């Protein structure tokens, strides 16, 4: 459970970063300013979130394998 929870917390952190970058991106759009930096940061946070989600899946699979013995 602890490993799954840890991976889930890391996923939530990445989603929090995504939300922050999305807000900043929207501010830039409204200001008609350059959005490149925040768009890149949002993309990178999204990639990291996917990676963390995959880790959650992997840890759940590992836990399920342990219960099938």
Backbone as CSV, one residue per row, in Angstrom:
resi,resn,N_x,N_y,N_z,CA_x,CA_y,CA_z,C_x,C_y,C_z
1,UNK,0.819,-1.203,0.000,0.000,0.000,0.000,0.857,1.259,0.000
2,UNK,1.923,1.259,0.788,2.755,2.456,0.927,3.370,2.883,-0.406
3,UNK,3.801,1.910,-1.190,4.427,2.241,-2.478,3.380,2.799,-3.445
4,UNK,2.196,2.206,-3.445,1.116,2.713,-4.309,0.765,4.137,-3.899
5,UNK,0.645,4.367,-2.594,0.312,5.709,-2.106,1.385,6.716,-2.489
6,UNK,2.637,6.324,-2.362,3.735,7.219,-2.728,3.674,7.592,-4.207
7,UNK,3.458,6.600,-5.061,3.368,6.879,-6.500,2.160,7.757,-6.811
8,UNK,1.059,7.517,-6.109,-0.131,8.331,-6.320,0.110,9.776,-5.892
9,UNK,0.804,9.970,-4.777,1.127,11.333,-4.326,2.010,12.042,-5.351
10,UNK,2.941,11.323,-5.934,3.794,11.916,-6.969,2.959,12.281,-8.197
11,UNK,1.996,11.448,-8.537,1.082,11.758,-9.643,0.293,13.029,-9.340
12,UNK,-0.235,13.117,-8.124,-0.985,14.319,-7.744,-0.118,15.571,-7.819
13,UNK,1.146,15.457,-7.414,2.057,16.606,-7.492,2.226,17.072,-8.930
14,UNK,2.369,16.122,-9.840,2.520,16.489,-11.254,1.251,17.149,-11.787
15,UNK,0.100,16.654,-11.356,-1.166,17.266,-11.780,-1.274,18.680,-11.213
16,UNK,-0.801,18.882,-9.994,-0.781,20.229,-9.415,0.100,21.159,-10.247
17,UNK,1.266,20.651,-10.670,2.121,21.457,-11.553,1.398,21.778,-12.854
18,UNK,0.707,20.801,-13.395,-0.033,21.025,-14.637,-1.060,22.138,-14.463
19,UNK,-1.778,22.094,-13.346,-2.784,23.121,-13.091,-2.139,24.504,-12.990
20,UNK,-1.017,24.587,-12.289,-0.307,25.859,-12.153,0.123,26.394,-13.524
21,UNK,0.738,25.519,-14.324,1.202,25.954,-15.647,0.046,26.312,-16.562
22,UNK,-1.073,25.622,-16.420,-2.239,25.939,-17.234,-2.782,27.324,-16.898
23,UNK,-2.828,27.649,-15.608,-3.271,28.985,-15.186,-2.333,30.044,-15.750
24,UNK,-1.031,29.802,-15.629,-0.058,30.766,-16.155,-0.157,30.884,-17.677
25,UNK,-0.365,29.759,-18.332,-0.523,29.771,-19.787,-1.732,30.615,-20.175
26,UNK,-2.845,30.419,-19.480,-4.058,31.171,-19.783,-3.849,32.663,-19.537
27,UNK,-3.109,33.020,-18.480,-2.794,34.433,-18.232,-2.024,35.015,-19.405
28,UNK,-1.067,34.256,-19.918,-0.272,34.715,-21.069,-1.150,34.869,-22.312
29,UNK,-2.055,33.945,-22.506,-2.958,34.027,-23.669,-3.793,35.309,-23.579
30,UNK,-4.342,35.568,-22.389,-5.182,36.765,-22.211,-4.381,38.046,-22.397
31,UNK,-3.092,38.004,-22.064,-2.219,39.176,-22.214,-1.653,39.283,-23.621
32,UNK,-1.948,38.301,-24.449,-1.380,38.204,-25.791,0.150,38.194,-25.724
33,UNK,0.669,37.450,-24.728,2.117,37.312,-24.526,2.575,35.954,-25.034
34,UNK,3.887,35.779,-25.034,4.470,34.509,-25.468,4.061,33.390,-24.509
35,UNK,3.537,32.319,-25.054,3.076,31.184,-24.257,4.025,29.991,-24.324
36,UNK,5.083,30.116,-25.082,5.962,28.978,-25.352,6.489,28.318,-24.088
37,UNK,7.009,29.099,-23.170,7.624,28.545,-21.961,6.634,27.761,-21.124
38,UNK,5.469,28.349,-20.858,4.492,27.662,-20.024,3.871,26.476,-20.747
39,UNK,3.754,26.563,-22.058,3.247,25.434,-22.821,4.216,24.252,-22.717
40,UNK,5.500,24.526,-22.818,6.506,23.468,-22.681,6.487,22.868,-21.283
41,UNK,6.368,23.732,-20.267,6.345,23.240,-18.897,5.096,22.398,-18.638
42,UNK,3.964,22.818,-19.190,2.735,22.051,-19.060,2.889,20.692,-19.721
43,UNK,3.464,20.682,-20.908,3.691,19.415,-21.612,4.585,18.491,-20.800
44,UNK,5.684,19.010,-20.264,6.607,18.190,-19.481,5.955,17.650,-18.214
45,UNK,5.136,18.481,-17.563,4.433,18.018,-16.367,3.423,16.931,-16.727
46,UNK,2.776,17.070,-17.876,1.815,16.053,-18.331,2.527,14.730,-18.611
47,UNK,3.685,14.805,-19.228,4.470,13.591,-19.486,4.862,12.935,-18.167
48,UNK,5.298,13.743,-17.208,5.669,13.201,-15.896,4.458,12.586,-15.193
49,UNK,3.295,13.203,-15.352,2.080,12.659,-14.744,1.742,11.297,-15.339
50,UNK,1.878,11.175,-16.643,1.636,9.884,-17.289,2.604,8.837,-16.761
51,UNK,3.866,9.218,-16.619,4.864,8.279,-16.098,4.516,7.841,-14.677
52,UNK,4.063,8.776,-13.866,3.681,8.428,-12.498,2.433,7.547,-12.498
53,UNK,1.490,7.823,-13.385,0.285,6.991,-13.478,0.653,5.564,-13.866
54,UNK,1.606,5.426,-14.760,2.073,4.090,-15.149,2.693,3.381,-13.950
55,UNK,3.402,4.130,-13.112,3.979,3.539,-11.901,2.879,3.054,-10.948
56,UNK,1.804,3.827,-10.833,0.680,3.394,-10.001,0.114,2.086,-10.544
57,UNK,-0.072,2.020,-11.853,-0.576,0.798,-12.484,0.351,-0.378,-12.191
58,UNK,1.645,-0.155,-12.355,2.617,-1.228,-12.149,2.595,-1.722,-10.705
59,UNK,2.496,-0.798,-9.749,2.478,-1.202,-8.346,1.176,-1.932,-8.002
60,UNK,0.078,-1.522,-8.602,-1.193,-2.248,-8.397,-1.103,-3.650,-8.975
61,UNK,-0.527,-3.763,-10.169,-0.341,-5.086,-10.762,0.518,-5.973,-9.868
62,UNK,1.581,-5.406,-9.327,2.465,-6.172,-8.449,1.720,-6.628,-7.194
63,UNK,0.907,-5.747,-6.645,0.117,-6.101,-5.450,-0.897,-7.187,-5.786
64,UNK,-1.511,-7.093,-6.948,-2.486,-8.093,-7.356,-1.838,-9.440,-7.579
65,UNK,-0.641,-9.452,-8.116,0.077,-10.705,-8.327,0.363,-11.375,-6.988
66,UNK,0.640,-10.587,-5.989,0.907,-11.128,-4.667,-0.314,-11.768,-4.030
67,UNK,-1.510,-11.318,-4.409,-2.731,-11.871,-3.830,-3.208,-13.115,-4.583
68,UNK,-2.614,-13.397,-5.715,-3.055,-14.532,-6.525,-2.293,-15.803,-6.207
69,UNK,-1.434,-15.779,-5.207,-0.643,-16.974,-4.871,-1.386,-17.888,-3.943
